[in-house]
Short mmCIF file of C-alpha atoms in Angstrom, two decimals:
data_model
loop_
_atom_site.label_atom_id
_atom_site.label_comp_id
_atom_site.label_asym_id
_atom_site.label_seq_id
_atom_site.Cartn_x
_atom_site.Cartn_y
_atom_site.Cartn_z
CA UNK A 273 3.86 9.38 -41.03
CA UNK A 274 6.68 11.08 -39.11
CA UNK A 275 9.53 8.71 -38.37
CA UNK A 276 9.26 9.58 -34.67
CA UNK A 277 5.93 7.75 -34.56
CA UNK A 278 7.58 4.62 -35.92
CA UNK A 279 10.38 4.93 -33.40
CA UNK A 280 7.80 5.34 -30.68
CA UNK A 281 5.89 2.26 -31.76
CA UNK A 282 9.14 0.28 -31.90
CA UNK A 283 10.22 1.41 -28.43
CA UNK A 284 6.80 0.77 -26.90
CA UNK A 285 6.68 -2.72 -28.45
CA UNK A 286 10.15 -3.53 -27.10
CA UNK A 287 9.17 -2.28 -23.63
CA UNK A 288 6.03 -4.42 -23.73
CA UNK A 289 8.06 -7.43 -24.81
CA UNK A 290 10.56 -6.87 -22.00
CA UNK A 291 7.79 -6.48 -19.43
CA UNK A 292 6.06 -9.64 -20.67
CA UNK A 293 9.30 -11.65 -20.56
CA UNK A 294 10.26 -10.77 -17.00
CA UNK A 295 6.67 -11.13 -15.87
CA UNK A 296 6.88 -14.85 -16.65
CA UNK A 297 9.65 -15.18 -14.07
CA UNK A 298 7.82 -13.03 -11.52
CA UNK A 299 10.47 -10.37 -11.78
CA UNK A 300 9.74 -6.63 -11.79
CA UNK A 301 9.88 -4.98 -15.24
CA UNK A 302 12.07 -1.97 -14.38
CA UNK A 303 15.50 -3.58 -15.01
CA UNK A 304 14.22 -4.85 -18.34
CA UNK A 305 13.24 -1.30 -19.37
CA UNK A 306 16.70 -0.17 -18.41
CA UNK A 307 18.40 -2.76 -20.61
CA UNK A 308 16.10 -1.95 -23.52
CA UNK A 309 17.09 1.70 -23.06
CA UNK A 310 20.65 0.68 -23.88
CA UNK A 311 19.65 -0.51 -27.37
CA UNK A 312 16.82 1.87 -28.29
CA UNK A 313 17.50 5.48 -29.11
CA UNK A 314 15.69 7.94 -26.82
CA UNK A 315 12.72 9.61 -28.47
CA UNK A 316 12.47 13.19 -27.34
CA UNK A 317 10.35 14.69 -25.92
CA UNK A 318 8.87 11.54 -24.42
CA UNK A 319 11.72 10.65 -22.05
CA UNK A 320 12.06 14.22 -20.73
CA UNK A 321 8.30 14.42 -20.30
CA UNK A 322 8.40 11.03 -18.66
CA UNK A 323 10.95 12.18 -16.12
CA UNK A 324 8.94 15.34 -15.35
CA UNK A 325 5.69 13.40 -14.90
CA UNK A 326 7.51 10.87 -12.78
CA UNK A 327 8.86 13.61 -10.52
CA UNK A 328 5.37 15.11 -10.38
CA UNK A 329 3.93 11.83 -9.15
CA UNK A 330 6.78 11.47 -6.65
CA UNK A 331 5.94 14.95 -5.32
CA UNK A 332 2.28 13.97 -5.18
CA UNK A 333 2.93 10.81 -3.19
CA UNK A 334 6.07 11.58 -1.21
CA UNK A 335 5.57 15.30 -0.59
CA UNK A 336 6.47 16.90 2.74
CA UNK A 337 2.81 16.95 3.86
CA UNK A 338 3.22 13.19 4.32
CA UNK A 339 5.62 13.87 7.18
CA UNK A 340 2.68 14.62 9.46
CA UNK A 341 1.26 11.16 8.79
CA UNK A 342 4.48 9.35 9.67
CA UNK A 343 5.12 7.90 13.07
CA UNK A 344 8.01 9.07 15.23
CA UNK A 345 9.97 5.88 14.70
CA UNK A 346 9.92 6.35 10.93
CA UNK A 347 11.17 9.91 11.31
CA UNK A 348 14.04 8.61 13.49
CA UNK A 349 14.86 6.11 10.75
CA UNK A 350 14.83 8.94 8.20
CA UNK A 351 17.33 10.89 10.30
CA UNK A 352 19.76 7.93 10.42
CA UNK A 353 19.38 7.42 6.69
CA UNK A 354 20.02 11.14 6.04
CA UNK A 355 23.52 10.79 7.50
CA UNK A 356 24.42 9.37 4.09
CA UNK A 357 24.26 12.90 2.65
CA UNK A 358 26.99 14.57 4.77
CA UNK A 359 29.11 11.42 4.56
CA UNK A 360 28.82 11.40 0.78
CA UNK A 361 29.67 15.10 0.67
CA UNK A 362 32.73 14.42 2.81
CA UNK A 363 33.88 11.75 0.35
CA UNK A 364 33.51 14.29 -2.45
CA UNK A 365 35.61 16.85 -0.58
CA UNK A 366 38.28 14.23 0.13
CA UNK A 367 38.42 13.47 -3.60
CA UNK A 368 39.24 17.15 -4.18
CA UNK A 369 35.88 18.29 -5.59
CA UNK A 370 34.72 21.81 -4.80
CA UNK A 371 31.90 22.22 -2.26
CA UNK A 372 29.05 22.40 -4.77
CA UNK A 373 30.18 19.29 -6.65
CA UNK A 374 30.76 17.50 -3.35
CA UNK A 375 27.20 18.27 -2.19
CA UNK A 376 25.90 17.04 -5.54
CA UNK A 377 27.91 13.86 -5.14
CA UNK A 378 26.54 13.48 -1.61
CA UNK A 379 23.02 13.80 -3.01
CA UNK A 380 23.73 11.26 -5.75
CA UNK A 381 25.06 8.72 -3.24
CA UNK A 382 22.25 9.44 -0.75
CA UNK A 383 19.00 9.61 -2.65
CA UNK A 384 17.13 6.36 -3.26
CA UNK A 385 14.36 6.21 -5.82
CA UNK A 386 10.86 6.56 -4.38
CA UNK A 387 9.27 5.71 -7.72
CA UNK A 388 11.32 2.58 -8.34
CA UNK A 389 11.04 1.30 -4.78
CA UNK A 390 7.28 1.93 -4.52
CA UNK A 391 6.84 0.10 -7.81
CA UNK A 392 9.00 -2.81 -6.65
CA UNK A 393 7.07 -3.02 -3.37
CA UNK A 394 3.80 -3.26 -5.32
CA UNK A 395 5.06 -5.62 -8.02
CA UNK A 396 6.67 -7.99 -5.53
CA UNK A 397 3.65 -7.89 -3.16
CA UNK A 398 5.61 -6.60 -0.18
CA UNK A 399 3.19 -3.82 0.81
CA UNK A 400 1.95 -5.72 3.88
CA UNK A 401 5.43 -6.31 5.33
CA UNK A 402 6.53 -4.18 8.31
CA UNK A 403 9.77 -3.05 6.64
CA UNK A 404 7.88 -1.59 3.64
CA UNK A 405 6.19 0.89 5.92
CA UNK A 406 9.55 2.09 7.28
CA UNK A 407 11.21 2.22 3.87
CA UNK A 408 8.40 4.21 2.24
CA UNK A 409 8.41 6.63 5.17
CA UNK A 410 12.17 7.10 4.89
CA UNK A 411 11.69 7.93 1.20
CA UNK A 412 9.36 10.83 2.10
CA UNK A 413 12.18 12.13 4.23
CA UNK A 414 14.80 11.66 1.51
CA UNK A 415 12.71 13.47 -1.09
CA UNK A 416 12.27 16.50 1.13
CA UNK A 417 16.01 16.63 1.87
CA UNK A 418 16.92 16.31 -1.80
CA UNK A 419 14.45 19.06 -2.78
CA UNK A 420 16.30 21.39 -0.42
CA UNK A 421 19.68 20.23 -1.78
CA UNK A 422 18.49 20.81 -5.35
CA UNK A 423 17.28 24.29 -4.45
CA UNK A 424 20.80 25.07 -3.21
CA UNK A 425 22.98 23.41 -5.86
CA UNK A 426 20.50 23.31 -8.74
CA UNK A 427 21.03 26.90 -9.80
CA UNK A 428 23.64 28.04 -12.25
CA UNK A 429 26.56 29.82 -10.62
CA UNK A 430 25.99 33.27 -9.22
CA UNK A 431 24.09 34.65 -6.26
CA UNK A 432 21.18 35.90 -8.40
CA UNK A 433 20.38 32.45 -9.77
CA UNK A 434 20.75 30.96 -6.30
CA UNK A 435 18.33 33.52 -4.86
CA UNK A 436 15.83 32.75 -7.63
CA UNK A 437 16.17 29.04 -7.08
CA UNK A 438 15.78 29.13 -3.29
CA UNK A 439 13.02 31.75 -3.55
CA UNK A 440 10.99 29.76 -6.06
CA UNK A 441 11.29 26.53 -4.05
CA UNK A 442 10.24 28.35 -0.87
CA UNK A 443 7.36 30.00 -2.74
CA UNK A 444 6.09 26.68 -4.09
CA UNK A 445 6.38 25.01 -0.70
CA UNK A 446 4.42 27.88 0.88
CA UNK A 447 1.79 27.73 -1.90
CA UNK A 448 1.42 24.01 -1.30
CA UNK A 449 1.06 24.58 2.42
CA UNK A 450 -1.21 27.63 2.56
CA UNK A 451 -2.84 28.52 -0.77
CA UNK A 452 -3.53 25.05 -2.18
CA UNK A 453 -5.87 23.94 0.64
CA UNK A 454 -8.11 26.94 -0.14
CA UNK A 455 -8.59 25.70 -3.71
CA UNK A 456 -9.86 22.25 -2.72
CA UNK A 457 -13.54 23.10 -3.32
CA UNK A 458 -12.83 24.74 -6.66
CA UNK A 459 -10.74 21.82 -7.93
CA UNK A 460 -13.40 19.29 -6.99
CA UNK A 461 -15.74 20.84 -9.55
CA UNK A 462 -13.38 20.20 -12.46
CA UNK A 463 -13.83 17.28 -14.83
CA UNK A 464 -11.28 14.51 -15.17
CA UNK A 465 -9.99 15.54 -18.61
CA UNK A 466 -9.59 19.12 -17.49
CA UNK A 467 -7.69 17.91 -14.45
CA UNK A 468 -5.38 15.74 -16.55
CA UNK A 469 -4.63 18.59 -18.96
CA UNK A 470 -4.25 21.21 -16.24
CA UNK A 471 -1.99 18.91 -14.25
CA UNK A 472 0.25 18.25 -17.23
CA UNK A 473 0.34 21.93 -18.23
CA UNK A 474 1.08 23.03 -14.67
CA UNK A 475 3.85 20.48 -14.22
CA UNK A 476 5.61 21.16 -17.49
CA UNK A 477 5.00 24.90 -17.17
CA UNK A 478 6.55 24.93 -13.71
CA UNK A 479 9.53 22.98 -15.01
CA UNK A 480 10.02 25.52 -17.81
CA UNK A 481 9.72 28.40 -15.31
CA UNK A 482 12.34 26.85 -13.05
CA UNK A 483 14.60 26.20 -16.02
CA UNK A 484 14.22 29.79 -17.25
CA UNK A 485 15.38 31.32 -13.98
CA UNK A 486 18.32 28.92 -13.84
CA UNK A 487 16.92 26.54 -11.24
CA UNK A 488 16.44 22.79 -11.50
CA UNK A 489 13.39 21.86 -13.59
CA UNK A 490 13.24 18.50 -11.84
CA UNK A 491 12.60 20.09 -8.48
CA UNK A 492 9.92 22.23 -10.18
CA UNK A 493 8.06 19.15 -11.36
CA UNK A 494 8.41 17.60 -7.90
CA UNK A 495 6.98 20.73 -6.26
CA UNK A 496 4.04 20.75 -8.71
CA UNK A 497 3.14 17.36 -7.31
CA UNK A 498 3.44 18.71 -3.77
CA UNK A 499 1.00 21.52 -4.61
CA UNK A 500 -1.44 19.10 -6.27
CA UNK A 501 -1.39 17.00 -3.10
CA UNK A 502 -2.08 20.16 -1.08
CA UNK A 503 -5.18 20.79 -3.20
CA UNK A 504 -6.62 17.51 -1.97
CA UNK A 505 -6.22 15.93 -5.39
CA UNK A 506 -3.97 13.09 -4.35
CA UNK A 507 -6.50 10.30 -4.71
CA UNK A 508 -8.06 11.62 -7.90
CA UNK A 509 -4.76 12.28 -9.61
CA UNK A 510 -3.41 8.92 -8.54
CA UNK A 511 -6.25 7.27 -10.42
CA UNK A 512 -5.97 9.64 -13.38
CA UNK A 513 -2.19 9.74 -13.67
CA UNK A 514 -1.48 6.18 -12.55
CA UNK A 515 -1.33 4.69 -16.06
CA UNK A 516 0.31 7.83 -17.48
CA UNK A 517 2.95 7.58 -14.78
CA UNK A 518 3.63 3.92 -15.48
CA UNK A 519 4.17 4.78 -19.13
CA UNK A 520 6.38 7.67 -18.05
CA UNK A 521 8.47 5.36 -15.86
CA UNK A 522 9.03 3.01 -18.79
CA UNK A 523 10.22 5.81 -21.07
CA UNK A 524 12.21 7.40 -18.27
CA UNK A 525 14.34 4.28 -18.23
CA UNK A 526 14.97 4.65 -21.93
CA UNK A 527 16.63 7.98 -21.13
CA UNK A 528 18.83 6.35 -18.54
CA UNK A 529 20.02 3.80 -21.06
CA UNK A 530 20.65 6.43 -23.72
CA UNK A 531 22.46 8.79 -21.32
CA UNK A 532 24.51 5.91 -20.02
CA UNK A 533 25.88 5.03 -23.44
CA UNK A 534 26.99 8.62 -24.03
CA UNK A 535 28.50 9.17 -20.62
CA UNK A 536 30.14 5.87 -19.94
CA UNK A 537 32.39 6.17 -22.99
CA UNK A 538 34.81 8.33 -21.00
CA UNK A 539 34.28 6.47 -17.77
CA UNK A 540 36.73 7.29 -14.98
CA UNK A 541 37.88 4.44 -12.71
CA UNK A 542 37.07 6.71 -9.74
CA UNK A 543 33.40 6.72 -10.82
CA UNK A 544 33.27 2.92 -10.64
CA UNK A 545 34.77 3.04 -7.14
CA UNK A 546 32.24 5.65 -6.04
CA UNK A 547 29.35 3.55 -7.36
CA UNK A 548 30.59 0.57 -5.35
CA UNK A 549 30.95 2.81 -2.30
CA UNK A 550 27.42 4.19 -2.77
CA UNK A 551 25.96 0.70 -2.89
CA UNK A 552 27.83 -0.41 0.22
CA UNK A 553 27.93 2.53 2.61
CA UNK A 554 24.17 2.99 2.82
CA UNK A 555 23.59 -0.60 3.90
CA UNK A 556 24.86 -0.24 7.49
CA UNK A 557 23.26 3.22 7.81
CA UNK A 558 19.90 1.87 6.71
CA UNK A 559 20.23 -1.15 8.96
CA UNK A 560 20.72 1.31 11.84
CA UNK A 561 17.72 3.25 10.55
CA UNK A 562 15.70 0.04 10.63
CA UNK A 563 16.82 -0.54 14.20
CA UNK A 564 15.76 3.00 15.15
CA UNK A 565 12.34 2.18 13.67
CA UNK A 566 12.09 -0.90 15.85
CA UNK A 567 12.57 -3.55 13.17
CA UNK A 568 14.11 -6.89 14.06
CA UNK A 569 17.55 -7.86 12.69
CA UNK A 570 16.29 -9.66 9.61
CA UNK A 571 13.86 -6.94 8.65
CA UNK A 572 16.56 -4.29 9.19
CA UNK A 573 18.65 -6.00 6.57
CA UNK A 574 15.67 -6.21 4.22
CA UNK A 575 14.96 -2.50 4.75
CA UNK A 576 18.57 -1.76 3.77
CA UNK A 577 18.13 -3.88 0.60
CA UNK A 578 14.93 -2.02 -0.29
CA UNK A 579 16.75 1.32 -0.27
CA UNK A 580 19.39 0.24 -2.81
CA UNK A 581 17.67 1.38 -6.06
CA UNK A 582 18.54 4.91 -7.20
CA UNK A 583 16.49 6.60 -9.87
CA UNK A 584 14.76 9.82 -10.81
CA UNK A 585 16.63 12.32 -8.63
CA UNK A 586 19.96 10.77 -9.60
CA UNK A 587 19.20 11.63 -13.18
CA UNK A 588 18.19 15.17 -12.22
CA UNK A 589 21.43 15.61 -10.28
CA UNK A 590 23.43 13.92 -13.02
CA UNK A 591 22.04 16.24 -15.71
CA UNK A 592 22.77 19.27 -13.50
CA UNK A 593 26.30 18.11 -12.79
CA UNK A 594 27.01 17.63 -16.50
CA UNK A 595 25.55 21.06 -17.30
CA UNK A 596 27.71 22.69 -14.63
CA UNK A 597 30.87 20.89 -15.65
CA UNK A 598 31.28 18.03 -13.20
CA UNK A 599 31.43 14.96 -15.46
CA UNK A 600 32.60 12.68 -12.62
CA UNK A 601 29.44 13.33 -10.56
CA UNK A 602 27.32 12.84 -13.65
CA UNK A 603 28.95 9.51 -14.48
CA UNK A 604 28.48 8.26 -10.94
CA UNK A 605 24.81 9.32 -11.00
CA UNK A 606 23.94 7.53 -14.23
CA UNK A 607 26.06 4.44 -13.64
CA UNK A 608 24.57 4.14 -10.17
CA UNK A 609 21.04 4.02 -11.59
CA UNK A 610 22.11 1.51 -14.21
CA UNK A 611 23.63 -0.82 -11.61
CA UNK A 612 21.41 -0.24 -8.57
CA UNK A 613 18.02 -0.82 -10.18
CA UNK A 614 18.67 -4.40 -11.36
CA UNK A 615 20.73 -5.12 -8.23
CA UNK A 616 18.02 -3.70 -5.96
CA UNK A 617 15.34 -5.62 -7.82
CA UNK A 618 17.26 -8.87 -7.30
CA UNK A 619 17.90 -8.09 -3.63
CA UNK A 620 14.27 -7.23 -2.96
CA UNK A 621 12.98 -10.17 -4.98
CA UNK A 622 15.19 -12.80 -3.35
CA UNK A 623 16.20 -11.08 -0.09
CA UNK A 624 13.42 -12.62 2.00
CA UNK A 625 14.33 -16.13 0.82
CA UNK A 626 18.09 -15.59 1.32
CA UNK A 627 17.72 -14.21 4.81
CA UNK A 628 15.15 -16.75 5.92
CA UNK A 629 17.74 -19.11 7.39
CA UNK A 630 19.40 -16.16 9.05
CA UNK A 631 18.75 -16.62 12.74
CA UNK A 632 20.13 -13.44 14.19
CA UNK A 633 19.29 -13.07 17.83
CA UNK A 634 16.56 -10.46 18.21
CA UNK A 635 17.18 -7.74 20.78
CA UNK A 636 14.67 -7.58 23.61
CA UNK A 637 13.66 -4.06 22.61
CA UNK A 638 12.69 -4.91 19.04
CA UNK A 639 8.97 -5.11 18.31
CA UNK A 640 6.93 -5.60 15.11
CA UNK A 641 6.26 -9.17 16.11
CA UNK A 642 9.77 -10.19 15.18
CA UNK A 643 10.19 -12.52 18.12
CA UNK A 644 7.98 -15.53 18.08
CA UNK A 645 6.86 -16.49 21.55
CA UNK A 646 7.80 -20.12 22.18
CA UNK A 647 4.73 -22.25 21.93
CA UNK B 15 -10.13 -6.07 18.37
CA UNK B 16 -7.37 -3.67 17.46
CA UNK B 17 -7.08 -1.80 14.17
CA UNK B 18 -3.94 0.08 13.14
CA UNK B 19 -3.79 2.28 10.06
CA UNK B 20 -0.53 3.21 8.36
CA UNK B 21 0.05 5.31 5.24
CA UNK B 22 2.28 3.67 2.64
CA UNK B 23 3.32 6.59 0.39
CA UNK B 24 3.15 5.61 -3.27
CA UNK B 25 1.36 2.38 -2.47
CA UNK B 26 -1.76 3.03 -0.42
CA UNK B 27 -2.97 2.40 3.11
CA UNK B 28 -2.26 -0.56 5.34
CA UNK B 29 -4.67 -1.74 8.02
CA UNK B 30 -3.58 -4.29 10.59
CA UNK B 31 -6.47 -5.91 12.40
CA UNK B 32 -5.82 -8.09 15.43
CA UNK B 33 -8.90 -10.11 16.32
CA UNK B 34 -9.91 -11.32 19.77
CA UNK B 35 -8.66 -14.79 18.90
CA UNK B 36 -5.16 -13.31 18.43
CA UNK B 37 -5.13 -13.86 14.67
CA UNK B 38 -3.98 -11.02 12.47
CA UNK B 39 -5.46 -9.72 9.25
CA UNK B 40 -3.42 -7.29 7.16
CA UNK B 41 -5.34 -5.39 4.49
CA UNK B 42 -3.51 -3.16 2.03
CA UNK B 43 -5.77 -0.81 0.08
CA UNK B 44 -3.71 0.06 -3.00
CA UNK B 45 -4.04 3.40 -4.76
CA UNK B 46 -4.99 1.42 -7.86
CA UNK B 47 -8.06 0.14 -5.98
CA UNK B 48 -6.67 -3.35 -5.55
CA UNK B 49 -7.01 -4.86 -2.04
CA UNK B 50 -4.37 -7.22 -0.77
CA UNK B 51 -5.49 -9.40 2.16
CA UNK B 52 -3.12 -11.47 4.27
CA UNK B 53 -4.18 -13.63 7.13
CA UNK B 54 -1.68 -14.65 9.81
CA UNK B 55 -2.79 -17.32 12.19
CA UNK B 56 -1.75 -16.58 15.76
CA UNK B 57 -0.43 -13.08 15.27
CA UNK B 58 2.43 -12.96 12.62
CA UNK B 59 4.09 -11.57 10.62
CA UNK B 60 7.07 -13.41 12.06
CA UNK B 61 10.52 -13.43 10.54
CA UNK B 62 10.21 -15.24 7.26
CA UNK B 63 6.63 -16.19 7.93
CA UNK B 64 4.44 -16.50 4.93
CA UNK B 65 0.83 -15.55 5.61
CA UNK B 66 -1.47 -18.49 6.32
CA UNK B 67 -3.68 -17.24 3.52
CA UNK B 68 -3.49 -14.40 1.01
CA UNK B 69 -6.11 -12.99 -1.30
CA UNK B 70 -6.27 -10.21 -3.88
CA UNK B 71 -9.56 -8.48 -4.53
CA UNK B 72 -10.51 -5.92 -7.16
CA UNK B 73 -12.13 -2.71 -5.98
CA UNK B 74 -15.58 -4.01 -6.93
CA UNK B 75 -15.11 -7.37 -5.22
CA UNK B 76 -13.80 -5.69 -2.09
CA UNK B 77 -16.85 -3.44 -1.88
CA UNK B 78 -19.18 -6.42 -2.27
CA UNK B 79 -17.37 -8.43 0.39
CA UNK B 80 -17.29 -5.39 2.65
CA UNK B 81 -21.04 -4.93 2.34
CA UNK B 82 -21.61 -8.57 3.20
CA UNK B 83 -19.32 -8.30 6.20
CA UNK B 84 -21.12 -5.17 7.36
CA UNK B 85 -24.46 -6.99 7.10
CA UNK B 86 -25.79 -4.57 4.48
CA UNK B 87 -26.68 -7.25 1.95
CA UNK B 88 -27.85 -9.91 4.38
CA UNK B 89 -31.55 -10.70 4.11
CA UNK B 90 -32.79 -13.27 6.63
CA UNK B 91 -35.81 -14.12 4.46
CA UNK B 92 -35.47 -15.98 1.23
CA UNK B 93 -36.64 -14.14 -1.86
CA UNK B 94 -39.58 -14.54 -4.25
CA UNK B 95 -42.47 -16.94 -3.71
CA UNK B 96 -40.94 -18.48 -0.62
CA UNK B 97 -40.83 -15.08 1.03
CA UNK B 98 -44.58 -14.45 0.71
CA UNK B 99 -45.31 -17.88 2.12
CA UNK B 100 -42.91 -17.27 4.98
CA UNK B 101 -44.64 -14.00 5.76
CA UNK B 102 -47.77 -15.87 6.86
CA UNK B 103 -45.80 -18.26 8.99
CA UNK B 104 -44.34 -17.55 12.37
CA UNK B 105 -41.89 -19.00 14.84
CA UNK B 106 -42.58 -18.78 18.55
CA UNK B 107 -40.44 -19.47 21.56
CA UNK B 108 -42.67 -20.82 24.31
CA UNK B 109 -41.32 -21.36 27.77
CA UNK B 110 -42.76 -24.20 29.89
CA UNK B 111 -43.52 -22.89 33.37
CA UNK B 112 -43.98 -25.16 36.40
CA UNK B 113 -47.61 -26.33 36.43
CA UNK B 114 -48.12 -26.04 32.66
CA UNK B 115 -50.07 -28.98 31.23
CA UNK B 116 -47.13 -30.03 29.08
CA UNK B 117 -44.59 -30.30 31.91
CA UNK B 118 -43.53 -33.82 32.77
CA UNK B 119 -44.82 -35.33 29.53
CA UNK B 120 -42.79 -36.68 26.63
CA UNK B 121 -42.51 -34.75 23.43
CA UNK B 122 -44.33 -37.49 21.52
CA UNK B 123 -47.29 -37.11 23.87
CA UNK B 124 -47.35 -33.33 23.62
CA UNK B 125 -46.94 -33.40 19.85
CA UNK B 126 -49.93 -35.76 19.47
CA UNK B 127 -52.12 -33.40 21.47
CA UNK B 128 -50.87 -30.35 19.57
CA UNK B 129 -51.61 -32.11 16.29
CA UNK B 130 -55.22 -32.51 17.37
CA UNK B 131 -55.66 -28.76 17.93
CA UNK B 132 -53.46 -27.44 15.19
CA UNK B 133 -52.12 -29.96 12.69
CA UNK B 134 -49.98 -27.38 10.82
CA UNK B 135 -47.82 -26.47 13.83
CA UNK B 136 -44.46 -28.18 14.38
CA UNK B 137 -42.10 -28.33 17.30
CA UNK B 138 -38.74 -27.54 15.72
CA UNK B 139 -36.45 -27.59 18.71
CA UNK B 140 -36.19 -27.56 22.48
CA UNK B 141 -33.89 -25.35 24.47
CA UNK B 142 -33.12 -26.89 27.84
CA UNK B 143 -31.55 -24.59 30.42
CA UNK B 144 -27.79 -25.08 30.57
CA UNK B 145 -27.73 -27.13 27.36
CA UNK B 146 -27.27 -26.37 23.73
CA UNK B 147 -30.34 -26.08 21.56
CA UNK B 148 -31.69 -29.54 20.62
CA UNK B 149 -32.90 -29.35 17.01
CA UNK B 150 -35.33 -32.07 15.87
CA UNK B 151 -35.62 -33.37 19.44
CA UNK B 152 -36.22 -37.15 19.79
CA UNK B 153 -39.88 -38.08 20.63
CA UNK B 154 -38.99 -39.44 24.08
CA UNK B 155 -37.57 -36.08 25.26
CA UNK B 156 -39.32 -35.20 28.52
CA UNK B 157 -40.37 -31.57 28.95
CA UNK B 158 -39.23 -30.01 32.18
CA UNK B 159 -40.13 -26.66 33.77
CA UNK B 160 -37.96 -23.93 32.25
CA UNK B 161 -37.60 -25.63 28.85
CA UNK B 162 -38.25 -23.46 25.83
CA UNK B 163 -40.07 -24.98 22.86
CA UNK B 164 -39.50 -23.56 19.39
CA UNK B 165 -42.72 -23.92 17.42
CA UNK B 166 -43.29 -22.99 13.78
CA UNK B 167 -46.44 -22.82 11.68
CA UNK B 168 -49.30 -20.49 10.68
CA UNK B 169 -49.97 -17.91 13.34
CA UNK B 170 -53.37 -19.30 14.42
CA UNK B 171 -51.99 -22.82 14.77
CA UNK B 172 -49.00 -21.66 16.82
CA UNK B 173 -51.29 -19.60 19.07
CA UNK B 174 -53.56 -22.63 19.59
CA UNK B 175 -50.59 -24.77 20.60
CA UNK B 176 -49.40 -22.12 22.98
CA UNK B 177 -52.81 -21.94 24.64
CA UNK B 178 -52.84 -25.68 25.13
CA UNK B 179 -49.27 -26.10 26.27
CA UNK B 180 -48.66 -23.10 28.45
CA UNK B 181 -51.94 -21.88 29.80
CA UNK B 182 -50.33 -20.26 32.84
CA UNK B 183 -47.88 -18.13 30.94
CA UNK B 184 -50.64 -16.52 28.93
CA UNK B 185 -53.77 -16.41 31.04
#
């Protein structure tokens, strides 16, 4: 038997053990996966595949077609939240990075993890809360912004690569918008296995195509999900890929752990400072975003807590930064995931209890049933 | 009743139902098929408010409950042997008009006479105008014009009672 199979069995068993342990304490499993990733060696190609499938499912769920389904107040919240990108870029420029690295840094500081947060919302049974609705809507916004950022900075240097990258992203977005809806009837005929195989082949194939022309393969996988959603396959693929995606998420965190060990050896003190900044500066912005969405003071704070975890796109940006010779950005990206996922999990798990005693005066304009009429 | 639907990307759909009584029911239909139900008495969710009651249903359970709520599965008749027996029986609502032979008499009196004509018929209840239904009415209840008698039994027996009690209504 190839030794990779043994490694795989070992890693899967450790992941299961970690998930079982934290489950006893009603704590989400993601931080446990992350810690296990620090001790288990990554088993290619599973982690890379995991990241691609994860980005595919993020594209499927959080694709730009969702924007039409969001209410105006969520879009306003998304706009406040998006201020984090130019602010982060400004910080990068002030640190003396060139424009491309600064934009990458801005993206790293800005983008929260749709996959991690959606999973935390489900695991911690917060789906019914008013702030979850706002947070998940804001994530749709973030993912669209970061796809555009990745199209611009994801290419290797040179105008040709940039043109390819932007062109391919635009092409895929147009396909998702105009061609995919015409294929709905055809896709409905296909069997489940065929769908699973086609979906995987399409996702990985797109990633390879993007990589070959010098664009970001992560954004390719994301856009595959967007196209699948356009074909009216969202519900079917959710059911089909749900378990595959959960497995992918687990192995994705192994990559984070493994990358972290390699990168953090030459850790710059500036990177630690930037991670602290990233965790702090989005809190007030997201509280303002919550206010724009009409949440009361306590729920604004909770919404800001929810948006702490960084994940899949940080790794995409981190890998790109390393490849293009910006180790600082890469370190910040990976360290931020390592720190923000457990921290975010703790904040989301215990935030409601901590803020319960918080009696901030609600503003008269706030709705969502925040003010209790005196009875 | 007010129903709001919101998409929760990556999670599912959320429905917020405010009933006429002002209570709120939040139903989250997860992509996995799970249904999460939360009931808030008097309109929550308030800051820090836990739902009054919460329930998780599997997809199958939710469909079953939904069918019951929609009235799809509700059969008024019992099943099996009882059903065939019930089919021969009937329930009639008979209104006592002024001048009917039964008006002004006690229930005991009326029942005795009905028994003579049709021993299988039973007076189950009386509905007096402006009052709640009186099930198993006491024998000394006096029948007044406008009262409605609920009578059960085999069809012939019930018809016989009706003829005796309310001749004017059905000449």
